[in-house]
CSV table of C-alpha atoms in Angstrom, one decimal:
chain,number,residue,atom,x,y,z
A,17,MET,CA,-8.5,7.0,7.0
A,18,ALA,CA,-8.6,4.0,8.8
A,19,GLY,CA,-8.2,5.8,12.0
A,20,SER,CA,-11.5,7.7,11.5
A,21,ASN,CA,-13.8,5.0,9.9
A,22,ASP,CA,-15.4,2.2,11.5
A,23,PHE,CA,-14.9,-0.7,8.7
A,24,THR,CA,-17.1,-3.2,10.8
A,25,ILE,CA,-19.5,-5.4,8.3
A,26,GLU,CA,-23.0,-5.9,9.1
A,27,TYR,CA,-24.8,-9.3,8.7
A,28,LEU,CA,-28.3,-10.8,8.9
A,29,GLY,CA,-27.8,-13.3,11.3
A,30,LYS,CA,-25.9,-16.3,12.8
A,31,ARG,CA,-24.8,-18.5,10.0
A,32,ASN,CA,-26.0,-22.0,10.7
A,33,VAL,CA,-25.9,-23.5,6.9
A,34,GLN,CA,-22.8,-25.9,5.8
A,35,SER,CA,-21.8,-24.2,2.6
A,36,PRO,CA,-21.9,-26.8,-0.3
A,37,ILE,CA,-18.8,-25.5,-1.2
A,38,ILE,CA,-16.1,-28.0,-0.5
A,39,MET,CA,-12.8,-26.3,0.7
A,40,SER,CA,-10.1,-27.1,3.2
A,41,THR,CA,-9.7,-25.5,6.5
A,42,ILE,CA,-6.0,-26.6,7.1
A,43,LYS,CA,-3.2,-24.5,6.1
A,44,GLY,CA,-0.5,-25.7,3.6
A,45,ASP,CA,-2.4,-28.6,2.3
A,46,HIS,CA,-2.6,-27.5,-0.9
A,47,ALA,CA,-6.3,-27.2,-1.3
A,48,ALA,CA,-8.0,-24.2,-1.3
A,49,ASN,CA,-9.3,-22.8,1.9
A,50,TYR,CA,-12.3,-21.1,3.3
A,51,VAL,CA,-11.9,-17.5,4.5
A,52,THR,CA,-12.7,-16.9,8.1
A,53,ASP,CA,-14.0,-13.7,9.8
A,54,ASP,CA,-10.8,-13.2,11.3
A,55,GLU,CA,-8.3,-12.5,8.2
A,56,TYR,CA,-8.2,-8.9,7.8
A,57,ILE,CA,-6.5,-6.6,5.2
A,58,ARG,CA,-4.7,-3.3,6.6
A,59,LEU,CA,-5.8,-0.2,4.9
A,60,GLY,CA,-2.9,1.6,3.1
A,61,SER,CA,0.9,0.7,2.7
A,62,ASP,CA,2.5,3.8,4.3
A,63,VAL,CA,4.3,3.0,7.8
A,64,THR,CA,6.2,5.2,10.2
A,65,PRO,CA,9.2,3.6,11.8
A,66,GLY,CA,8.6,3.3,15.6
A,67,PRO,CA,6.2,1.9,18.1
A,68,GLN,CA,2.7,1.6,16.5
A,69,ALA,CA,-0.7,1.6,18.5
A,70,PRO,CA,-2.8,-1.5,18.3
A,71,LEU,CA,-5.2,-1.8,15.5
A,72,LYS,CA,-8.9,-2.3,16.5
A,73,LYS,CA,-10.9,-4.9,14.5
A,74,SER,CA,-13.0,-1.9,13.4
A,75,GLN,CA,-9.8,-0.2,11.7
A,76,VAL,CA,-8.9,-3.2,9.6
A,77,LEU,CA,-11.0,-4.6,6.4
A,78,GLU,CA,-12.4,-7.8,6.4
A,79,LYS,CA,-11.2,-10.1,3.7
A,80,ALA,CA,-13.5,-11.4,0.9
A,81,GLY,CA,-14.1,-14.8,0.1
A,82,PRO,CA,-16.1,-18.1,0.7
A,83,ARG,CA,-17.3,-18.7,4.3
A,84,GLU,CA,-17.6,-22.4,5.9
A,85,MET,CA,-20.8,-21.8,7.5
A,86,ILE,CA,-23.2,-19.6,5.2
A,87,TYR,CA,-26.4,-17.8,6.3
A,88,PHE,CA,-28.9,-18.6,3.5
A,89,ALA,CA,-29.8,-22.3,2.5
A,90,PRO,CA,-29.4,-22.4,-1.4
A,91,ALA,CA,-32.8,-23.7,-2.2
A,92,ASN,CA,-34.5,-20.7,-0.3
A,93,VAL,CA,-32.3,-18.2,-2.2
A,94,HIS,CA,-33.8,-15.6,-5.0
A,95,ALA,CA,-31.0,-13.4,-5.9
A,96,GLY,CA,-31.6,-10.2,-7.6
A,97,ILE,CA,-29.0,-8.5,-10.0
A,98,VAL,CA,-29.2,-4.9,-11.3
A,99,THR,CA,-27.0,-2.5,-13.3
A,100,CYS,CA,-27.1,1.0,-12.9
A,101,GLY,CA,-26.0,4.2,-14.5
A,102,GLY,CA,-23.9,4.7,-17.6
A,103,LEU,CA,-22.4,1.9,-19.4
A,104,CYS,CA,-19.0,0.5,-18.7
A,105,PRO,CA,-16.8,-2.2,-19.8
A,106,GLY,CA,-17.1,-5.1,-17.7
A,107,LEU,CA,-20.7,-5.2,-16.8
A,108,ASN,CA,-21.7,-8.5,-18.6
A,109,ASP,CA,-18.5,-9.8,-16.8
A,110,VAL,CA,-19.6,-9.5,-13.4
A,111,ILE,CA,-23.4,-10.6,-14.3
A,112,ARG,CA,-21.9,-13.9,-15.8
A,113,ALA,CA,-19.7,-14.4,-12.8
A,114,LEU,CA,-22.4,-13.8,-10.2
A,115,VAL,CA,-24.9,-16.2,-11.9
A,116,ARG,CA,-22.0,-18.6,-12.5
A,117,ASN,CA,-21.0,-18.7,-8.9
A,118,LEU,CA,-24.4,-18.8,-7.6
A,119,TRP,CA,-25.6,-21.7,-9.7
A,120,TYR,CA,-22.6,-23.7,-9.9
A,121,ARG,CA,-21.0,-23.6,-6.5
A,122,TYR,CA,-24.1,-22.8,-4.2
A,123,GLY,CA,-26.8,-24.6,-6.1
A,124,VAL,CA,-29.1,-21.4,-6.2
A,125,ARG,CA,-31.7,-21.8,-9.0
A,126,ARG,CA,-33.8,-18.6,-8.4
A,127,ILE,CA,-31.9,-15.8,-10.2
A,128,SER,CA,-33.4,-13.0,-11.7
A,129,GLY,CA,-31.8,-9.6,-13.7
A,130,ILE,CA,-33.8,-6.4,-13.1
A,131,GLN,CA,-34.1,-4.6,-16.0
A,132,PHE,CA,-33.1,-1.0,-16.8
A,133,GLY,CA,-31.6,-0.2,-13.6
A,134,TYR,CA,-33.7,0.9,-10.5
A,135,LEU,CA,-36.5,1.8,-12.7
A,136,GLY,CA,-36.6,-2.0,-13.4
A,137,PHE,CA,-38.0,-2.1,-9.6
A,138,LEU,CA,-41.0,0.5,-10.2
A,139,PRO,CA,-44.5,-0.9,-10.8
A,140,GLU,CA,-45.4,2.1,-13.2
A,141,HIS,CA,-42.5,0.9,-15.8
A,142,GLN,CA,-43.7,-2.7,-16.1
A,143,TYR,CA,-40.2,-3.8,-17.4
A,144,GLY,CA,-40.3,-6.8,-15.6
A,145,VAL,CA,-37.5,-9.6,-14.5
A,146,LYS,CA,-35.0,-11.7,-16.4
A,147,PRO,CA,-34.7,-15.0,-15.3
A,148,LEU,CA,-31.0,-15.8,-15.6
A,149,SER,CA,-29.0,-19.1,-15.7
A,150,PRO,CA,-25.7,-20.0,-17.2
A,151,GLU,CA,-27.4,-21.0,-20.5
A,152,ASN,CA,-28.1,-17.3,-21.3
A,153,VAL,CA,-24.9,-15.7,-19.5
A,154,ASP,CA,-22.2,-18.1,-20.7
A,155,THR,CA,-21.1,-15.9,-23.7
A,156,ILE,CA,-22.2,-12.1,-22.6
A,157,HIS,CA,-18.4,-11.4,-21.5
A,158,LYS,CA,-17.8,-11.1,-25.0
A,159,LEU,CA,-20.4,-8.1,-25.6
A,160,GLY,CA,-20.3,-4.6,-24.6
A,161,GLY,CA,-23.2,-2.8,-22.6
A,162,THR,CA,-25.2,-4.8,-20.2
A,163,LEU,CA,-27.6,-7.8,-20.8
A,164,LEU,CA,-30.1,-6.2,-18.1
A,165,GLY,CA,-29.9,-2.6,-19.7
A,166,SER,CA,-29.4,0.3,-17.6
A,167,ALA,CA,-30.4,3.4,-16.7
A,168,ARG,CA,-30.2,6.5,-14.4
A,169,GLY,CA,-32.4,7.5,-11.8
A,170,GLY,CA,-35.4,5.7,-9.6
A,171,GLY,CA,-32.6,5.2,-6.7
A,172,GLN,CA,-34.5,7.5,-4.7
A,173,GLU,CA,-37.6,5.5,-4.9
A,174,THR,CA,-36.5,3.3,-1.9
A,175,SER,CA,-40.0,2.4,-0.5
A,176,LYS,CA,-41.2,1.2,-3.7
A,177,ILE,CA,-38.1,-0.8,-4.3
A,178,VAL,CA,-38.2,-2.6,-1.1
A,179,ASP,CA,-42.1,-3.2,-1.8
A,180,THR,CA,-40.7,-4.8,-4.9
A,181,LEU,CA,-38.2,-6.8,-3.6
A,182,GLU,CA,-40.5,-8.3,-0.9
A,183,GLN,CA,-43.1,-9.2,-3.7
A,184,LEU,CA,-40.7,-11.0,-5.5
A,185,ASN,CA,-39.3,-12.8,-2.4
A,186,MET,CA,-35.8,-11.7,-3.0
A,187,ASN,CA,-33.4,-12.5,-0.2
A,188,MET,CA,-30.3,-10.9,-1.9
A,189,LEU,CA,-29.5,-7.9,-4.2
A,190,PHE,CA,-26.5,-7.3,-6.2
A,191,THR,CA,-26.0,-3.5,-7.1
A,192,ILE,CA,-23.6,-2.8,-10.1
A,193,GLY,CA,-23.0,0.8,-10.4
A,194,GLY,CA,-21.4,3.9,-9.4
A,195,ASP,CA,-21.4,6.4,-6.4
A,196,GLY,CA,-25.2,7.3,-7.0
A,197,THR,CA,-26.0,3.5,-7.4
A,198,GLN,CA,-24.5,2.4,-4.2
A,199,LYS,CA,-25.8,5.6,-2.2
A,200,GLY,CA,-29.3,4.1,-3.5
A,201,ALA,CA,-28.1,0.6,-2.6
A,202,LEU,CA,-27.2,1.8,1.2
A,203,ALA,CA,-31.0,4.0,1.4
A,204,VAL,CA,-32.5,0.2,0.3
A,205,ALA,CA,-30.5,-1.7,3.1
A,206,GLU,CA,-31.5,0.7,5.6
A,207,GLU,CA,-35.2,0.8,4.5
A,208,ILE,CA,-34.9,-3.0,4.3
A,209,GLU,CA,-33.3,-3.0,8.1
A,210,ARG,CA,-36.3,-0.7,9.2
A,211,ARG,CA,-39.0,-3.3,8.0
A,212,LYS,CA,-37.0,-6.1,9.8
A,213,LEU,CA,-36.7,-7.8,6.5
A,214,LYS,CA,-33.4,-10.8,5.7
A,215,ILE,CA,-32.1,-9.3,2.6
A,216,ALA,CA,-28.6,-9.0,1.8
A,217,VAL,CA,-27.5,-5.9,-0.4
A,218,VAL,CA,-24.0,-6.3,-1.7
A,219,GLY,CA,-22.5,-3.5,-4.2
A,220,ILE,CA,-19.9,-4.3,-7.0
A,221,PRO,CA,-18.2,-1.0,-7.7
A,222,LYS,CA,-18.5,0.3,-11.4
A,223,THR,CA,-17.1,3.5,-12.5
A,224,VAL,CA,-14.4,4.2,-15.4
A,225,ASP,CA,-13.8,7.2,-13.6
A,226,ASN,CA,-12.0,5.2,-11.1
A,227,ASP,CA,-13.1,7.6,-8.2
A,228,PHE,CA,-14.1,5.7,-5.3
A,229,ILE,CA,-12.3,6.2,-2.1
A,230,LEU,CA,-10.2,3.5,-0.5
A,231,ILE,CA,-10.6,0.9,-3.6
A,232,GLN,CA,-7.6,0.2,-5.4
A,233,LYS,CA,-9.5,0.4,-8.9
A,234,SER,CA,-12.9,0.1,-10.1
A,235,PHE,CA,-13.4,-2.3,-13.2
A,236,GLY,CA,-13.9,-0.9,-16.7
A,237,PHE,CA,-11.1,1.4,-16.1
A,238,ASP,CA,-8.0,-0.8,-17.7
A,239,THR,CA,-10.2,-1.3,-20.6
A,240,ALA,CA,-11.2,2.6,-20.9
A,241,VAL,CA,-7.4,3.5,-20.7
A,242,ASP,CA,-6.9,1.0,-23.3
A,243,LYS,CA,-9.5,2.5,-25.7
A,244,ALA,CA,-8.4,6.1,-24.8
A,245,VAL,CA,-5.0,5.2,-25.7
A,246,GLU,CA,-6.0,4.1,-29.2
A,247,THR,CA,-7.5,7.6,-29.6
A,248,ILE,CA,-5.1,9.3,-28.8
A,249,ASP,CA,-3.0,7.0,-31.6
A,250,ALA,CA,-5.2,8.7,-34.1
A,251,ALA,CA,-5.3,12.1,-32.6
A,252,HIS,CA,-1.3,12.3,-32.8
A,253,THR,CA,-1.2,10.8,-36.4
A,254,GLU,CA,-3.6,13.5,-37.6
A,255,ALA,CA,-1.6,16.2,-35.5
A,256,ILE,CA,1.9,15.5,-37.3
A,257,SER,CA,0.7,14.9,-40.7
A,258,ALA,CA,-0.8,18.1,-40.8
A,259,ILE,CA,0.7,21.8,-41.1
A,260,ASN,CA,0.6,22.8,-37.2
A,261,GLY,CA,-1.7,20.0,-36.6
A,262,ILE,CA,-3.6,20.0,-32.8
A,263,GLY,CA,-5.2,16.9,-31.7
A,264,LEU,CA,-7.8,17.5,-28.9
A,265,VAL,CA,-9.3,14.6,-27.2
A,266,LYS,CA,-11.8,14.8,-24.6
A,267,LEU,CA,-11.9,11.7,-22.2
A,268,MET,CA,-14.3,10.9,-19.3
A,269,GLY,CA,-13.4,12.3,-15.7
A,270,ARG,CA,-16.3,14.2,-14.1
A,271,GLU,CA,-14.2,15.2,-11.0
A,272,ALA,CA,-11.4,12.8,-11.1
A,273,GLY,CA,-8.7,12.8,-14.1
A,274,PHE,CA,-7.7,9.3,-13.6
A,275,ILE,CA,-8.4,8.1,-16.9
A,276,ALA,CA,-6.8,11.3,-18.6
A,277,VAL,CA,-3.4,10.8,-16.6
A,278,HIS,CA,-3.2,7.2,-17.3
A,279,THR,CA,-3.5,7.5,-20.8
A,280,ALA,CA,-0.9,10.5,-21.5
A,281,LEU,CA,1.5,8.1,-19.3
A,282,ALA,CA,0.5,5.0,-21.6
A,283,SER,CA,0.5,6.7,-24.9
A,284,HIS,CA,3.6,8.9,-24.6
A,285,ASP,CA,2.4,11.3,-27.2
A,286,VAL,CA,0.3,13.6,-25.2
A,287,ASN,CA,1.8,16.9,-24.3
A,288,PHE,CA,-0.9,18.8,-22.3
A,289,VAL,CA,-3.2,17.2,-19.6
A,290,LEU,CA,-6.1,18.9,-18.5
A,291,ILE,CA,-7.8,17.7,-15.4
A,292,PRO,CA,-10.4,18.9,-12.8
A,293,GLU,CA,-7.8,18.7,-9.8
A,294,VAL,CA,-5.3,20.9,-11.1
A,295,PRO,CA,-6.5,24.5,-11.9
A,296,PHE,CA,-5.2,26.3,-15.1
A,297,ASP,CA,-5.8,29.8,-16.7
A,298,LEU,CA,-6.5,29.8,-20.5
A,299,ASP,CA,-4.8,33.3,-21.2
A,300,GLY,CA,-2.1,35.3,-19.9
A,301,PRO,CA,1.6,34.9,-19.8
A,302,ASN,CA,1.5,31.4,-17.8
A,303,GLY,CA,-1.8,30.5,-19.2
A,304,PHE,CA,-2.4,27.0,-21.2
A,305,LEU,CA,-3.0,29.0,-24.5
A,306,THR,CA,0.5,30.7,-24.5
A,307,HIS,CA,2.4,27.3,-23.8
A,308,LEU,CA,0.3,25.9,-26.4
A,309,GLU,CA,1.9,28.5,-29.1
A,310,GLN,CA,5.3,27.9,-27.6
A,311,ARG,CA,4.9,24.4,-28.4
A,312,MET,CA,3.5,25.0,-31.4
A,313,ALA,CA,6.7,27.0,-32.5
A,314,ARG,CA,9.0,24.6,-31.2
A,315,ARG,CA,7.6,21.2,-32.6
A,316,ASN,CA,5.1,22.1,-35.1
A,317,HIS,CA,2.0,20.0,-33.5
A,318,ALA,CA,0.5,19.1,-30.1
A,319,VAL,CA,-1.8,16.6,-28.6
A,320,ILE,CA,-3.9,17.9,-25.9
A,321,VAL,CA,-6.2,15.7,-23.4
A,322,VAL,CA,-8.8,17.3,-21.3
A,323,ALA,CA,-11.0,15.6,-18.7
A,324,GLU,CA,-14.8,16.3,-19.1
A,325,GLY,CA,-14.7,17.7,-15.7
A,326,ALA,CA,-12.0,20.3,-16.3
A,327,MET,CA,-13.0,24.1,-16.0
A,328,GLN,CA,-16.3,23.5,-14.6
A,329,ASP,CA,-16.0,26.2,-12.0
A,330,GLN,CA,-15.6,28.7,-15.2
A,331,LEU,CA,-17.9,27.3,-17.7
A,332,GLN,CA,-21.0,26.5,-15.2
A,333,THR,CA,-23.9,29.1,-15.6
A,334,GLU,CA,-26.6,27.1,-13.8
A,335,ARG,CA,-26.7,24.0,-11.5
A,336,LYS,CA,-28.9,21.1,-13.3
A,337,LEU,CA,-28.6,17.4,-12.6
A,338,ASP,CA,-29.5,14.5,-14.4
A,339,ALA,CA,-31.7,11.7,-13.4
A,340,GLY,CA,-29.1,10.1,-11.7
A,341,GLY,CA,-28.3,13.0,-9.5
A,342,ASN,CA,-25.0,14.0,-11.3
A,343,LEU,CA,-24.5,17.8,-12.1
A,344,ARG,CA,-24.9,18.2,-15.9
A,345,LEU,CA,-21.5,19.5,-17.2
A,346,ALA,CA,-20.6,22.0,-19.5
A,347,ASP,CA,-19.0,20.9,-22.5
A,348,VAL,CA,-15.0,21.6,-22.1
A,349,GLY,CA,-14.2,20.0,-25.1
A,350,THR,CA,-16.0,21.9,-27.7
A,351,TYR,CA,-15.1,25.1,-25.5
A,352,LEU,CA,-11.5,24.6,-25.7
A,353,ARG,CA,-11.6,23.5,-29.4
A,354,ASP,CA,-13.3,27.0,-30.1
A,355,GLN,CA,-10.7,29.2,-27.6
A,356,ILE,CA,-7.8,27.4,-29.4
A,357,ASN,CA,-9.2,28.2,-33.0
A,358,LYS,CA,-9.8,31.8,-32.1
A,359,TYR,CA,-6.8,32.5,-30.1
A,360,PHE,CA,-4.6,31.4,-33.3
A,361,ALA,CA,-6.8,33.1,-35.8
A,362,ASP,CA,-6.5,36.1,-33.7
A,363,LYS,CA,-3.0,35.9,-34.2
A,364,LYS,CA,-2.7,34.7,-37.9
A,365,ILE,CA,-1.2,31.5,-37.1
A,366,GLU,CA,-2.8,28.7,-39.5
A,367,ILE,CA,-3.4,25.3,-37.3
A,368,ASN,CA,-5.3,22.3,-38.3
A,369,LEU,CA,-7.2,20.9,-35.1
A,370,LYS,CA,-8.6,17.9,-34.9
A,371,TYR,CA,-11.3,17.3,-32.0
A,372,ILE,CA,-12.1,14.1,-30.5
A,373,ASP,CA,-14.7,12.4,-28.0
A,374,PRO,CA,-14.6,8.9,-27.9
A,375,SER,CA,-16.5,8.8,-24.6
A,376,TYR,CA,-19.6,6.3,-26.0
A,377,ILE,CA,-17.0,4.1,-27.9
A,378,ILE,CA,-14.7,3.6,-24.9
A,379,ARG,CA,-18.0,3.2,-22.5
A,380,SER,CA,-19.6,0.7,-24.6
A,381,ALA,CA,-16.4,-1.8,-25.4
A,382,PRO,CA,-16.0,-5.2,-24.0
A,383,ALA,CA,-13.8,-5.7,-21.3
A,384,ASN,CA,-9.9,-6.2,-21.9
A,385,PRO,CA,-8.4,-9.3,-20.4
A,386,ALA,CA,-7.3,-7.3,-17.0
A,387,ASP,CA,-10.9,-6.2,-16.6
A,388,SER,CA,-12.5,-9.1,-17.3
A,389,ILE,CA,-10.2,-11.3,-15.0
A,390,TYR,CA,-11.3,-8.5,-12.0
A,391,CYS,CA,-14.8,-8.6,-12.8
A,392,GLU,CA,-14.9,-12.3,-12.7
A,393,ARG,CA,-13.3,-12.4,-8.9
A,394,LEU,CA,-15.2,-9.1,-8.1
A,395,GLY,CA,-18.5,-11.1,-8.8
A,396,ASN,CA,-17.4,-14.3,-7.2
A,397,ALA,CA,-16.4,-12.4,-4.0
A,398,ALA,CA,-19.7,-10.7,-4.0
A,399,ALA,CA,-21.7,-14.0,-4.2
A,400,HIS,CA,-19.6,-15.6,-1.4
A,401,ALA,CA,-20.6,-12.4,0.9
A,402,ALA,CA,-24.0,-12.9,0.3
A,403,MET,CA,-24.7,-16.0,0.7
A,404,ALA,CA,-22.8,-15.7,4.1
A,405,GLY,CA,-25.3,-13.0,5.2
A,406,LYS,CA,-23.1,-10.0,4.7
A,407,THR,CA,-24.8,-6.9,3.9
A,408,LYS,CA,-24.5,-2.9,3.4
A,409,LEU,CA,-21.1,-3.5,1.9
A,410,ILE,CA,-19.1,-3.1,-1.4
A,411,ILE,CA,-16.4,-5.7,-2.8
A,412,GLY,CA,-13.1,-4.0,-3.5
A,413,LEU,CA,-9.5,-4.6,-4.4
A,414,VAL,CA,-7.1,-3.4,-1.3
A,415,ASN,CA,-3.4,-4.0,-1.4
A,416,ASN,CA,-4.3,-6.7,-4.0
A,417,GLU,CA,-6.7,-8.3,-2.0
A,418,PHE,CA,-10.5,-8.4,-2.3
A,419,ALA,CA,-11.9,-6.8,0.8
A,420,HIS,CA,-15.6,-6.0,2.5
A,421,LEU,CA,-16.2,-2.6,2.8
A,422,PRO,CA,-19.1,-0.5,4.2
A,423,ILE,CA,-21.1,1.2,1.5
A,424,ASN,CA,-21.6,4.3,3.6
A,425,THR,CA,-17.8,4.8,4.0
A,426,VAL,CA,-17.0,4.3,0.6
A,427,VAL,CA,-19.7,6.5,-0.6
A,428,ALA,CA,-18.3,9.5,1.7
A,429,GLN,CA,-16.1,11.0,-0.7
A,430,ARG,CA,-14.6,10.5,-4.0
A,431,ASN,CA,-11.1,9.5,-5.0
A,432,LEU,CA,-9.1,12.3,-6.7
A,433,VAL,CA,-5.5,12.9,-8.5
A,434,ASP,CA,-3.2,14.4,-6.3
A,435,PRO,CA,-1.6,17.1,-7.7
A,436,GLU,CA,1.1,16.8,-5.0
A,437,GLY,CA,1.4,13.3,-5.5
A,438,ASN,CA,3.7,11.0,-7.5
A,439,LEU,CA,1.0,10.0,-10.4
A,440,TRP,CA,0.8,13.7,-11.3
A,441,ARG,CA,4.5,14.5,-11.2
A,442,ASP,CA,5.1,11.4,-13.3
A,443,THR,CA,2.4,12.9,-15.7
A,444,LEU,CA,4.1,16.1,-15.7
A,445,ASP,CA,7.6,14.2,-16.7
A,446,ALA,CA,5.6,12.3,-19.5
A,447,THR,CA,4.2,15.6,-21.1
A,448,LEU,CA,6.7,18.3,-20.2
A,449,GLN,CA,3.9,20.4,-19.5
A,450,PRO,CA,4.6,23.3,-16.8
A,451,THR,CA,3.9,22.6,-13.2
A,452,LEU,CA,1.4,25.0,-12.8
A,453,MET,CA,-0.5,27.1,-15.6
A,454,VAL,CA,-1.8,30.0,-13.5
A,455,ASN,CA,-0.8,33.6,-13.8
């Protein structure tokens, strides 16, 4: 991947303003240091012994962090923050981190929250902006959801969004959202560039599915797995407490099965994991239902996890998109529930199936400590990048380091579970399900 992409970060212009953050430029003096533009992170950890071709600057990732010289004079900054798409644990934590860093570290006093996603930029909705300060964000990390409200759609109204940015005299925009949000942010940044405006656009990656390419993980994922494991505990209790009990749990994962896989590994009680990346047949001698019947004969109970994007190639009858441009999925959870009940009824085998869909309980949960820490650091890194005049970038964790990644590279494709990789192999070891349930 590193060899085929240009990771060069764009910037608005020369940095002539001394940062108000007092840090050191000397290594080894036990004082926190500025980050320079000559500090980089290598993508990936795999190496092949032997001579290596020298890396170009465009092939490595710029390290995130505070710069000694910045682009924007803090007194002239009007920063905007927007949260888009579905809810996700940690949204409020990121908002809080951005506001506190800009306010306390840089002395920025004009920070506005755009309400209800990109729709908040569109004059016809008249949602207005919400002034933000440490006073009204200090405790929001304890709450789920987002202080600003969120919504899908509106991101394609690029010209109107930039009109509003100009009218509000905003010169930096922080976009907190997933793939669609960041594609919208890139389009906004390109329109800003066409108009020759000096507005920094910095994205913070949000998706519980954890399907951003290149980035180690997106915020909200750890909390989602935590809450999903609680659901599995309930499903397992129901299953072992009933005659031929089956617990069926549908988890998030439109194209990527990371939550389902990590939940199975963390809970140790899941017997089948069905994800979009690994095909399976329902019927036939090597189909899922046959293997489920064999499991029930051996142990008299089973727990099944299915990602919401599984089986869509078989269930989709027409292609419809939601307001955010995402494909509307068929409900694989209820479909599986009905097919399992029918299969055992036709065989006159008594089962007790409990179906659980905890999606909105998970999405609305406050961030757990791991995610809260991650969100704080993402927000800080985003504020530093914008103040330095960096633009068209996403903040991400790569090899345990915070880095600047070009938006266009991150949204080019999705991160998926590799059916031939060690994560899926470990999942098979945990569930003991067949390697492939295809006839």
